[in-house]
mmCIF file of C-alpha atoms in Angstrom:
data_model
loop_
_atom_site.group_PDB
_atom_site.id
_atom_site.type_symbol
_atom_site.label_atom_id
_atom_site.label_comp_id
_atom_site.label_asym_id
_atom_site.label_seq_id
_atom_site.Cartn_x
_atom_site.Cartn_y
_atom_site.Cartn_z
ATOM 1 C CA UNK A 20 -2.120 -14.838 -36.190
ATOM 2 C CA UNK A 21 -4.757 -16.130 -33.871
ATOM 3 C CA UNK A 22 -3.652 -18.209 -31.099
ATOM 4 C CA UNK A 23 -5.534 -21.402 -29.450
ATOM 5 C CA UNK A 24 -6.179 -20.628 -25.773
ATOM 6 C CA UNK A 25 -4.664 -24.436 -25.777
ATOM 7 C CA UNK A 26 -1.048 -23.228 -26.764
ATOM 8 C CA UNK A 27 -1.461 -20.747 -23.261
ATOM 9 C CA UNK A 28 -2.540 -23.680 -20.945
ATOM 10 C CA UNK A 29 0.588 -25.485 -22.520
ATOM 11 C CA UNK A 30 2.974 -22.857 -21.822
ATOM 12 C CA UNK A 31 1.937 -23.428 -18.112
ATOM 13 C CA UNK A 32 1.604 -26.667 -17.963
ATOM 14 C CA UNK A 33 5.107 -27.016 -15.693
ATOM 15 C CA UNK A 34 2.509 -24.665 -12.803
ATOM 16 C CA UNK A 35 -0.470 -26.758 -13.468
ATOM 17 C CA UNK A 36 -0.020 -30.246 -14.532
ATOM 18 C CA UNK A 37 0.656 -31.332 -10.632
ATOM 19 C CA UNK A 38 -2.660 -30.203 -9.750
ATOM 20 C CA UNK A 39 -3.788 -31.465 -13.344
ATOM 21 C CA UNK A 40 -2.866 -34.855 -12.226
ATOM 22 C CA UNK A 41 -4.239 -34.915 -8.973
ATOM 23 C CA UNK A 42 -7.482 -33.721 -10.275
ATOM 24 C CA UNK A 43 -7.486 -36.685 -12.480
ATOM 25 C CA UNK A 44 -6.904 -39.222 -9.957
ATOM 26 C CA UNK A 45 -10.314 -38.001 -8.577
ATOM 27 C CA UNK A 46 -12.587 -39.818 -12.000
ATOM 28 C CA UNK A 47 -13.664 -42.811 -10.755
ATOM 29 C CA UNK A 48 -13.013 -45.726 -13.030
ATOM 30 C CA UNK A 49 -15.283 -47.600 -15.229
ATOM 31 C CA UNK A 50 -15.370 -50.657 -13.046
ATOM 32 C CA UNK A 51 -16.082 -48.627 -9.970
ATOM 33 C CA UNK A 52 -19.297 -46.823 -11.452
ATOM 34 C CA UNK A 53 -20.502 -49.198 -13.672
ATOM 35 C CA UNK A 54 -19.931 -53.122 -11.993
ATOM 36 C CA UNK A 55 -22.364 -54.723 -13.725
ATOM 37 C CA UNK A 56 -22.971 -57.717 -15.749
ATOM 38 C CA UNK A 57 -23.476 -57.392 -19.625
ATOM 39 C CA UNK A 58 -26.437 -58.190 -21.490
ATOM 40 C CA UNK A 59 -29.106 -57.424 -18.667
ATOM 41 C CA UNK A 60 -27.845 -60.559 -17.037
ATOM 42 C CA UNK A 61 -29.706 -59.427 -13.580
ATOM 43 C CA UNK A 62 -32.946 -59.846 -15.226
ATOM 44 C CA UNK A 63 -35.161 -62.769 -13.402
ATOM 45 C CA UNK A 64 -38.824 -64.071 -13.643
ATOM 46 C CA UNK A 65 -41.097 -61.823 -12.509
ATOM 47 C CA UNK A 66 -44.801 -63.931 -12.414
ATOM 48 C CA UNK A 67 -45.050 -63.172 -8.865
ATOM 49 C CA UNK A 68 -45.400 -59.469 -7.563
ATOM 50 C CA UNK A 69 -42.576 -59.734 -4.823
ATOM 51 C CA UNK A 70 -39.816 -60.628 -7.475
ATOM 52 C CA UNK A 71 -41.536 -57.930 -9.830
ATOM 53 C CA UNK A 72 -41.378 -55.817 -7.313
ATOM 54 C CA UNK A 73 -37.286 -56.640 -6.583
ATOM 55 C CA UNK A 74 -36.644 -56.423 -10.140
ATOM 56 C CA UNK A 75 -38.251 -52.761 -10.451
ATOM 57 C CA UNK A 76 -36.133 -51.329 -7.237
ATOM 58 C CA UNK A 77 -33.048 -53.505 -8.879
ATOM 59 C CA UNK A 78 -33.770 -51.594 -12.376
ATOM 60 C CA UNK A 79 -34.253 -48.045 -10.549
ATOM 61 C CA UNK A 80 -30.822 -48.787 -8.575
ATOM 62 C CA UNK A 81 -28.716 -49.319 -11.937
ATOM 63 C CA UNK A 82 -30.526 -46.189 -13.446
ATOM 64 C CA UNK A 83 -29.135 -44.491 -10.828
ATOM 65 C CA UNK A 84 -25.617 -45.874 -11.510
ATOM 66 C CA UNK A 85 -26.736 -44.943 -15.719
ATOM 67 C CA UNK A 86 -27.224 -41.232 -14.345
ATOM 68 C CA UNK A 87 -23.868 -41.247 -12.813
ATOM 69 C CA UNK A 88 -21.888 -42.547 -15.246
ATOM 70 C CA UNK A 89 -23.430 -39.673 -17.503
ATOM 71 C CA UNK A 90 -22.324 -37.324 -15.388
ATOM 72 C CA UNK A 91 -18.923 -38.543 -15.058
ATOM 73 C CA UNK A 92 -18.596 -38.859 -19.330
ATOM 74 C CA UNK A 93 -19.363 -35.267 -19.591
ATOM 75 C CA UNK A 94 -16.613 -34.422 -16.582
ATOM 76 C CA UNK A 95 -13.977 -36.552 -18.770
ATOM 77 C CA UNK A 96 -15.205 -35.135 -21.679
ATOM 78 C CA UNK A 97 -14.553 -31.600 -20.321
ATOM 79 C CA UNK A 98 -10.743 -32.359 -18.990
ATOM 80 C CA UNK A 99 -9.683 -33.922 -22.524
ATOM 81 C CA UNK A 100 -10.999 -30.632 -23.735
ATOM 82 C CA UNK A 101 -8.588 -29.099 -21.548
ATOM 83 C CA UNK A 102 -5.947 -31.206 -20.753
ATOM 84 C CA UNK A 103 -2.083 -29.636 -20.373
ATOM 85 C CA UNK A 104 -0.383 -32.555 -21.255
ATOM 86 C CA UNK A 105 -0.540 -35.539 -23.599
ATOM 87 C CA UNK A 106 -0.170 -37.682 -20.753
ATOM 88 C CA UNK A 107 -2.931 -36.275 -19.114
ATOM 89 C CA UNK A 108 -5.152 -36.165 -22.860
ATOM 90 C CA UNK A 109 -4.113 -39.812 -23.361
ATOM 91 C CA UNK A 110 -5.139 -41.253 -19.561
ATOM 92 C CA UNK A 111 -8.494 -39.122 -19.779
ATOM 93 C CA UNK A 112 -8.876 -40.971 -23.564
ATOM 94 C CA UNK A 113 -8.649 -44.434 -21.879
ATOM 95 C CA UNK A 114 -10.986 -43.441 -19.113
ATOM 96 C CA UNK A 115 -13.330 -41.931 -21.298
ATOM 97 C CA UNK A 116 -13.103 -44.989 -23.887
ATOM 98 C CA UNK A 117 -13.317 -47.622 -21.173
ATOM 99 C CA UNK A 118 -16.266 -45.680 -19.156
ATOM 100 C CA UNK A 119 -18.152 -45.625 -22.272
ATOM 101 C CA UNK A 120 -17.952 -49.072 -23.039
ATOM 102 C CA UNK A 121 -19.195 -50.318 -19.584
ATOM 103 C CA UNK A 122 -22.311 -47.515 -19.927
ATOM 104 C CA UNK A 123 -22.778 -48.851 -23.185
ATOM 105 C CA UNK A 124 -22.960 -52.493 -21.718
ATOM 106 C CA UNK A 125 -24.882 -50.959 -18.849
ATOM 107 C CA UNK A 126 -27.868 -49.203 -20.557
ATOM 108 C CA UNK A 127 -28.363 -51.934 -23.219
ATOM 109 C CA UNK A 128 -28.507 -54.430 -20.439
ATOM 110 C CA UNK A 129 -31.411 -52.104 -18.768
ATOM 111 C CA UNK A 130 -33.059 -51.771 -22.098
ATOM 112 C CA UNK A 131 -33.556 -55.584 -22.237
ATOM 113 C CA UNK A 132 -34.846 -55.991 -18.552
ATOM 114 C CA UNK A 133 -37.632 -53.015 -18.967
ATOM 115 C CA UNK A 134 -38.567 -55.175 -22.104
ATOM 116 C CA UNK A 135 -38.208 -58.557 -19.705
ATOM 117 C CA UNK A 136 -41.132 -56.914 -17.357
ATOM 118 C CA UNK A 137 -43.575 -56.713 -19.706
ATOM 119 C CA UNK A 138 -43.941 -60.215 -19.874
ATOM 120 C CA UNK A 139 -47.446 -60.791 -18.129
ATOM 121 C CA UNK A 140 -48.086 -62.996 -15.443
ATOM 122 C CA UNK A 141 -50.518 -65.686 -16.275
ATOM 123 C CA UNK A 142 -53.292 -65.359 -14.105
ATOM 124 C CA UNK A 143 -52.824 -61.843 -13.011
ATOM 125 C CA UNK A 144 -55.965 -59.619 -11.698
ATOM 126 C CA UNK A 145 -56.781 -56.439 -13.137
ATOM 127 C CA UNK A 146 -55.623 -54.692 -10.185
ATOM 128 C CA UNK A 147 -51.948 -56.737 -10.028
ATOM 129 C CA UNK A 148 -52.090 -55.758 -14.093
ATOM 130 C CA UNK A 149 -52.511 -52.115 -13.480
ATOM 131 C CA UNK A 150 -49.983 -51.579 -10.559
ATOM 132 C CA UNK A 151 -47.492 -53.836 -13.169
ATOM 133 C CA UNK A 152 -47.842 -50.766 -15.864
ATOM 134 C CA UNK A 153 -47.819 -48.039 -13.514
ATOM 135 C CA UNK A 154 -44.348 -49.219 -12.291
ATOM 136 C CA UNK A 155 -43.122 -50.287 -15.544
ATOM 137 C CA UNK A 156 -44.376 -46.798 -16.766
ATOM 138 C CA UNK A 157 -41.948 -45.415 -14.414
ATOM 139 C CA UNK A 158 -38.757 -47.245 -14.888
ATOM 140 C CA UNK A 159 -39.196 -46.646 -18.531
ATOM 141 C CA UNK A 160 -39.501 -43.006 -18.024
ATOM 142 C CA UNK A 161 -36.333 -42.564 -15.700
ATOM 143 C CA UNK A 162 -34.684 -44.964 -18.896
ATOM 144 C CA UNK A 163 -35.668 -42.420 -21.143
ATOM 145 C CA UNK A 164 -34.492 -39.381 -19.647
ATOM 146 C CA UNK A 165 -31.160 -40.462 -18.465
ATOM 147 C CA UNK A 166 -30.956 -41.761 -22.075
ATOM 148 C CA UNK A 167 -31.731 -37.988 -23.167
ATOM 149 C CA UNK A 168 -29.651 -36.637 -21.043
ATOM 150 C CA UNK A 169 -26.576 -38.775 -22.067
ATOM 151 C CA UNK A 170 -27.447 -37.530 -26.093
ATOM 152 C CA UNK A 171 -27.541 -34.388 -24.752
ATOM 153 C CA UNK A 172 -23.854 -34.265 -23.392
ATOM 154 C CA UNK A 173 -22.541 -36.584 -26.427
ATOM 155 C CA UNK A 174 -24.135 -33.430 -29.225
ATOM 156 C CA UNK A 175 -23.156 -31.385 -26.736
ATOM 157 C CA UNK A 176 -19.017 -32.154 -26.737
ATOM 158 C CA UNK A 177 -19.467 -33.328 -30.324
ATOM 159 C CA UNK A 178 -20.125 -29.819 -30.916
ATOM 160 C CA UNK A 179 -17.096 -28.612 -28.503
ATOM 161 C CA UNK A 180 -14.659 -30.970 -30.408
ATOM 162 C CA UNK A 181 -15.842 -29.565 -33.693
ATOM 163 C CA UNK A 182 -15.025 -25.997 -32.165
ATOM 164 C CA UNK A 183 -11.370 -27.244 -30.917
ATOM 165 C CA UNK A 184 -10.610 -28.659 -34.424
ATOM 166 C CA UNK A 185 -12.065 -25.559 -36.129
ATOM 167 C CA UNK A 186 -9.524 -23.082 -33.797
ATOM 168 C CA UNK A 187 -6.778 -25.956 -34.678
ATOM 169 C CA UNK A 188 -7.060 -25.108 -38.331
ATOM 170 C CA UNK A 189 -7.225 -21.389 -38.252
ATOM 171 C CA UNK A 190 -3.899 -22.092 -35.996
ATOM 172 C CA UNK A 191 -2.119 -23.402 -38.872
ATOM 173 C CA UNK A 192 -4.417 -21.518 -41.891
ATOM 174 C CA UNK A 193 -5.905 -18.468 -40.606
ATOM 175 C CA UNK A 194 -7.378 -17.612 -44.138
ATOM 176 C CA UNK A 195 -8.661 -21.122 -44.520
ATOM 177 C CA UNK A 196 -12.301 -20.470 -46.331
ATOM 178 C CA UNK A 197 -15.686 -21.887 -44.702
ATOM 179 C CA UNK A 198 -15.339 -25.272 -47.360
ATOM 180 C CA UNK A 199 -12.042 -25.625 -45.868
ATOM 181 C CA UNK A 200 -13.045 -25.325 -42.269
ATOM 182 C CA UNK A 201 -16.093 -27.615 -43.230
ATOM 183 C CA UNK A 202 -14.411 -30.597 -44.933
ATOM 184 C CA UNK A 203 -11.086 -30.551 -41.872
ATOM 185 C CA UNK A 204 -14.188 -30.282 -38.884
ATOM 186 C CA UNK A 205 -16.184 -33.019 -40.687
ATOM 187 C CA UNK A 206 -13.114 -34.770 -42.197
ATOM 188 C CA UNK A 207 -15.378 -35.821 -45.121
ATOM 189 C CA UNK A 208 -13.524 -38.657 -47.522
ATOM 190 C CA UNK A 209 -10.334 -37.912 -46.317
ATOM 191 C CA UNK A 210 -10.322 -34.471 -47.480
ATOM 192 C CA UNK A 211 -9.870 -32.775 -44.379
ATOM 193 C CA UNK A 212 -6.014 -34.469 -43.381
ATOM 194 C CA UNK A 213 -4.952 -33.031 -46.714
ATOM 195 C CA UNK A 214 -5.779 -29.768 -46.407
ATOM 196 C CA UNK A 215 -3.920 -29.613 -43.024
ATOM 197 C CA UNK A 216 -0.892 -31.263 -44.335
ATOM 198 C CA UNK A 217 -0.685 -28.325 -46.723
ATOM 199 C CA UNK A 218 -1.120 -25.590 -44.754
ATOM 200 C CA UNK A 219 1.156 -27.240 -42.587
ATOM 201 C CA UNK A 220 3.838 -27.213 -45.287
ATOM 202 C CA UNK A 221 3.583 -23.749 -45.994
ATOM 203 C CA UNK A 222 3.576 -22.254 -42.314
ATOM 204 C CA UNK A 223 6.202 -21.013 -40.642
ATOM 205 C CA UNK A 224 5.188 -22.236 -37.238
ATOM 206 C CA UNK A 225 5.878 -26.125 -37.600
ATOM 207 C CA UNK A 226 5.889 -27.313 -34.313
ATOM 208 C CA UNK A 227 2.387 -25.570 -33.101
ATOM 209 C CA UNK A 228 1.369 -26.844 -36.821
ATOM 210 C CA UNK A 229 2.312 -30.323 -35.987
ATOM 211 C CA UNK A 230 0.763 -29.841 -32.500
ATOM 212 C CA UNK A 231 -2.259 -28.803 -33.855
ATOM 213 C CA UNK A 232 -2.371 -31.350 -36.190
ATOM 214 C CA UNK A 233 -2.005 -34.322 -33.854
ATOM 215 C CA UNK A 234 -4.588 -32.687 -31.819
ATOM 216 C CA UNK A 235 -6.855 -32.396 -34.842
ATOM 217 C CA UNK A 236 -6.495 -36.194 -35.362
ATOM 218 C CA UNK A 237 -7.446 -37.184 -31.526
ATOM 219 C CA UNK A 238 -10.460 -35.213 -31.777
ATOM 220 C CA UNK A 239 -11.636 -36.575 -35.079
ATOM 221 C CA UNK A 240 -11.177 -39.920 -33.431
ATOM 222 C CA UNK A 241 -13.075 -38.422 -30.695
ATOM 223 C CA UNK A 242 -16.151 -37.119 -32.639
ATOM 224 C CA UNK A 243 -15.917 -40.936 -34.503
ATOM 225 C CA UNK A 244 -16.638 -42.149 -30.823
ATOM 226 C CA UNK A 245 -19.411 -40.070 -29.967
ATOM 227 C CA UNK A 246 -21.421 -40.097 -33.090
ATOM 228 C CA UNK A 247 -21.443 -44.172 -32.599
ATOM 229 C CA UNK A 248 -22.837 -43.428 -29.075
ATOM 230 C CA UNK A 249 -25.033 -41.225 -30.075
ATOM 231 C CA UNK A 250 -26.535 -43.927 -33.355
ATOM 232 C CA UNK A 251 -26.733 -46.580 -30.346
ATOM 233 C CA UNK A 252 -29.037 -43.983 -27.998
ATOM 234 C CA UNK A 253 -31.081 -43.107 -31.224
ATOM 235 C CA UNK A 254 -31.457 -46.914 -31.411
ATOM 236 C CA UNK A 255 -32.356 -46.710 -27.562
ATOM 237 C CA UNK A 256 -34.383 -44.775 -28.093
ATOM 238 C CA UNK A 257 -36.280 -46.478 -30.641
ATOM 239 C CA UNK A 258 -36.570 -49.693 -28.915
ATOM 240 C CA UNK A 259 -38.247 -47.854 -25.884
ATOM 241 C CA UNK A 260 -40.910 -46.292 -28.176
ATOM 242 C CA UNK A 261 -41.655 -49.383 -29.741
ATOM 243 C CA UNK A 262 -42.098 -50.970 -26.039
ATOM 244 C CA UNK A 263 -44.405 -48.363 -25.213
ATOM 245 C CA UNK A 264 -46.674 -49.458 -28.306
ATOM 246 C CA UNK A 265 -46.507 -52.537 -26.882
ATOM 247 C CA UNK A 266 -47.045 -52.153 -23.398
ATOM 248 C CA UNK A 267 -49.765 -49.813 -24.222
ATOM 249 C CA UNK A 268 -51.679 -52.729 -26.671
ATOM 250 C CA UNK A 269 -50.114 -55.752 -23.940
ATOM 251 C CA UNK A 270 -52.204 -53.743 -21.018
ATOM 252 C CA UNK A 271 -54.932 -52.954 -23.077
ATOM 253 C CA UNK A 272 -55.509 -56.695 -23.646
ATOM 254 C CA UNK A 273 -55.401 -57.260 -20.339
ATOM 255 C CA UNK A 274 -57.826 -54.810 -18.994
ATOM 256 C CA UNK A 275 -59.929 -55.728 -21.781
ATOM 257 C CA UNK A 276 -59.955 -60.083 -20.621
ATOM 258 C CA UNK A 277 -59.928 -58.710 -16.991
ATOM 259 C CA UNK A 278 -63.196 -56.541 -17.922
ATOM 260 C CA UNK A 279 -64.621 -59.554 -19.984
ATOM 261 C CA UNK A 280 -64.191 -62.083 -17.078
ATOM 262 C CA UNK A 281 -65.497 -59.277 -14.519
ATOM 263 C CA UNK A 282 -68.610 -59.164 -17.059
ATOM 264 C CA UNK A 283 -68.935 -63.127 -17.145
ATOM 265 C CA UNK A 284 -68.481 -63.323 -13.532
ATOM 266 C CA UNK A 285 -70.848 -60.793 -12.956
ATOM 267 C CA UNK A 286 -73.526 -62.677 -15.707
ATOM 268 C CA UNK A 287 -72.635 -65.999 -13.774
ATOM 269 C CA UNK A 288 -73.500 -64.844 -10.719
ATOM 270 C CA UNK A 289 -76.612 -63.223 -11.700
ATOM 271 C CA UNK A 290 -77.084 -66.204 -13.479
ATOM 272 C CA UNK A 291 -77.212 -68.548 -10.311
ATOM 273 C CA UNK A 292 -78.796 -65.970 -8.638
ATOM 274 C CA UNK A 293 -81.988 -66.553 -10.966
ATOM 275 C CA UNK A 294 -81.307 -70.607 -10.866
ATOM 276 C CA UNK A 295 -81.444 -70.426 -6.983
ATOM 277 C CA UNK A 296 -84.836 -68.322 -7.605
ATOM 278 C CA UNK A 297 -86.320 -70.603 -10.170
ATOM 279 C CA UNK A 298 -84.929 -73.751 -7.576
ATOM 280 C CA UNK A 299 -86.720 -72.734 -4.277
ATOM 281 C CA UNK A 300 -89.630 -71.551 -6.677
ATOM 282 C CA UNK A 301 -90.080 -75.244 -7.998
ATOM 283 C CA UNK A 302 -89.387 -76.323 -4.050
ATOM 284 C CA UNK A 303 -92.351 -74.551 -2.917
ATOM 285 C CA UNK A 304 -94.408 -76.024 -5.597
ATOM 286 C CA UNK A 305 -93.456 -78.937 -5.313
ATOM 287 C CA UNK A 306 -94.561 -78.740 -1.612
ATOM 288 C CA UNK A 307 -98.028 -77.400 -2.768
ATOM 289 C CA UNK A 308 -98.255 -80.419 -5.253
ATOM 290 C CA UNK A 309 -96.990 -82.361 -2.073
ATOM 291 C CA UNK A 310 -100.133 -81.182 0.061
ATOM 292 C CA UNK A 311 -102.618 -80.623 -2.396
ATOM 293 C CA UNK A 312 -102.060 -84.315 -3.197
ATOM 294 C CA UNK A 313 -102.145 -85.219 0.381
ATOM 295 C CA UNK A 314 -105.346 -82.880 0.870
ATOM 296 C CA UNK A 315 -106.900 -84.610 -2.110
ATOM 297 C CA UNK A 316 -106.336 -87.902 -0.937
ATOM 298 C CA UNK A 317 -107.588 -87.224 2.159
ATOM 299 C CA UNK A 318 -110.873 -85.846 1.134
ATOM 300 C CA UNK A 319 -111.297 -88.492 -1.099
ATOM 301 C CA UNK A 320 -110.760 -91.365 1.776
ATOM 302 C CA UNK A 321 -113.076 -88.793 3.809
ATOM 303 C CA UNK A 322 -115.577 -88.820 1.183
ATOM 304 C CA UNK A 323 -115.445 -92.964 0.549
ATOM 305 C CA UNK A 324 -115.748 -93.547 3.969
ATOM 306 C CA UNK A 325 -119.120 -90.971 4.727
ATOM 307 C CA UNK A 326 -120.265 -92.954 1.194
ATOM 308 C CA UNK A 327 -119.955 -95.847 2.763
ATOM 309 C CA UNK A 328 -121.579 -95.253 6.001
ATOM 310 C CA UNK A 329 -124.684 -93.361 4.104
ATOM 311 C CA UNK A 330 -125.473 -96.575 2.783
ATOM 312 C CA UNK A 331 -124.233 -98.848 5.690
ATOM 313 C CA UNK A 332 -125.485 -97.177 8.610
ATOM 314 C CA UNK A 333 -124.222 -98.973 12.315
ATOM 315 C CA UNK A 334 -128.053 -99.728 13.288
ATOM 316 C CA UNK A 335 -128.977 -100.692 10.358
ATOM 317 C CA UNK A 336 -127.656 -104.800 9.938
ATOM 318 C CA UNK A 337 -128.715 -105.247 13.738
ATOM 319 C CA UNK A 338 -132.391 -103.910 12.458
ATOM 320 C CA UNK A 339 -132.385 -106.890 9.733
ATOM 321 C CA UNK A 340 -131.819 -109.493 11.690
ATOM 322 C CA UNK A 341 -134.401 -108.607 14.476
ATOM 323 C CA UNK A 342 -137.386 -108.688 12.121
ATOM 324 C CA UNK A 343 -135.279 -112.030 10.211
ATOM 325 C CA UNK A 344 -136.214 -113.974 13.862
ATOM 326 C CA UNK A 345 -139.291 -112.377 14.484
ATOM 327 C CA UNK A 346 -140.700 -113.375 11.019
ATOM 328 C CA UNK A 347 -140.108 -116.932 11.352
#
């Protein structure tokens, strides 16, 4: 009869559960790798660039702390798989249960405050607009592949629990057929507790059978854990393509009214440009008006006044009244 490599780590369990525990006391707890606020509470205004800029290095920190929670989920993951005791399967349970909670908390919360800096600042340049989606652009792509990352572990152990449960059956049922195997692994209506309670009546090895069965239930409970987390990074991951849509149509709006006020900027200026033109243009006519007018008027007071001494000449009243006496 085939025999879990489980029932072996068990039977030396009084050598290695010392070290077993020690090497727990190592996983850091939830509080310790995850201390932060639910529900993106860090998030703040971010209309100026400094406090966008803050928010961004804030975001990139708690990614960080994202990434490292991931890699302590899959190192929990990996003792329950091979835990010696069910003290030691029960503490890494409430580790694991607790750590994923405060992730959980954590990446939702990060979700909301890469959504939180797309919110434009009124006002902004084109140039403050573009350096705005090049750094949201990279926030949202760390995001997204932590996020993959953490669905990759969670299918990954799924698929190592299935395994464990499979090996648990054939314990108990070595003959059990490929249905069999099927509805215990996927535990489909019910179906799968049923078939292990009788093969476990008609064994002859009812305390691994029991074992095995308890262990069976722990990992189904298990599996029910991850598949949730793994809905919720599907939803993740949904959100973040819909905020790339957006971002993508936000910044195109804004490039677009940036390139429209550029143009009417630009048409403003040429049109003053052609105002100041067409202003000194009438300036310097007016001036000619100014001194043609004043030319004009001169000649014409030069021209009345020679009129007027043509026909009044100096000599010529003096000339009368000479030959007036002389002729009387």
């Amino acid at each position: 009869m085939a025999r879990d490599r489980l029932a072996a780590l068990r039977a030396q369990r009084q050598v290695g559960a010392g070290q077993g525990a020690i090497e727990m006391q190592s996983v850091p707890s939830a509080s310790q790798l995850a201390p932060v606020p639910p529900n993106g509470s860090h998030s703040q205004n971010t209309s100026s660039m400094p406090a966008f800029y803050d928010e961004v290095t804030s975001i990139q920190e708690e990614i960080a702390q994202f990434d490292a929670n991931v890699n302590a989920i899959a190192d929990l993951h990996a003792r329950s798989l091979n835990a010696l005791s069910e003290q030691d399967s029960a503490t890494n349970t409430s580790q694991l249960v607790e750590l994923t909670e405060s992730t959980r908390a954590l990446s939702n919360g990060l979700s909301k405050r890469i959504k939180a800096l797309q919110v434009s600042a009124p006002g902004s340049s084109r140039q403050d607009a573009e350096i705005r989606k090049n750094r949201i652009t990279l926030v949202h792509g760390k995001f997204v592949e932590t996020l993959q990352r953490y669905q990759s572990v969670e299918q990954q152990y799924r698929q190592q629990y299935k395994d464990r449960v499979e090996r648990q059956l054939k314990i108990v049922k070595p003959d059990a057929t490929p249905e069999e195997v099927s509805a215990v692994v996927n535990d489909t209506q019910g179906g799968g507790n049923e078939i292990f309670r009788l093969a476990i009546s008609s064994s002859n090895r009812y305390g691994d059978s029991r074992q095995a069965y308890r262990e069976v239930q722990e990992r189904h409970q298990d599996i029910q854990r991850i598949e949730a987390t793994i809905e919720e990074l599907a939803q993740l991951f949904s959100d973040m393509a819909v905020l790339v849509e957006q971002q993508t149509k936000q910044f195109d709006d804004i490039e677009a009214t940036a390139a429209g006020v550029e143009a009417d900027t630009n048409k403003g200026i040429s049109e003053v440009d052609v105002a100041i033109k067409h202003a000194r243009a009438a300036r310097r006519k007016r001036w000619i008006c100014f001194w043609i007018t004043v030319v004009v008027i001169l000649a014409a007071v030069g021209i009345g006044v020679g009129v007027y001494f043509s026909q009044n000449p100096p000599g010529s009243s003096s000339s009368s009244s000479g030959n007036s006496t002389s002729s009387g």
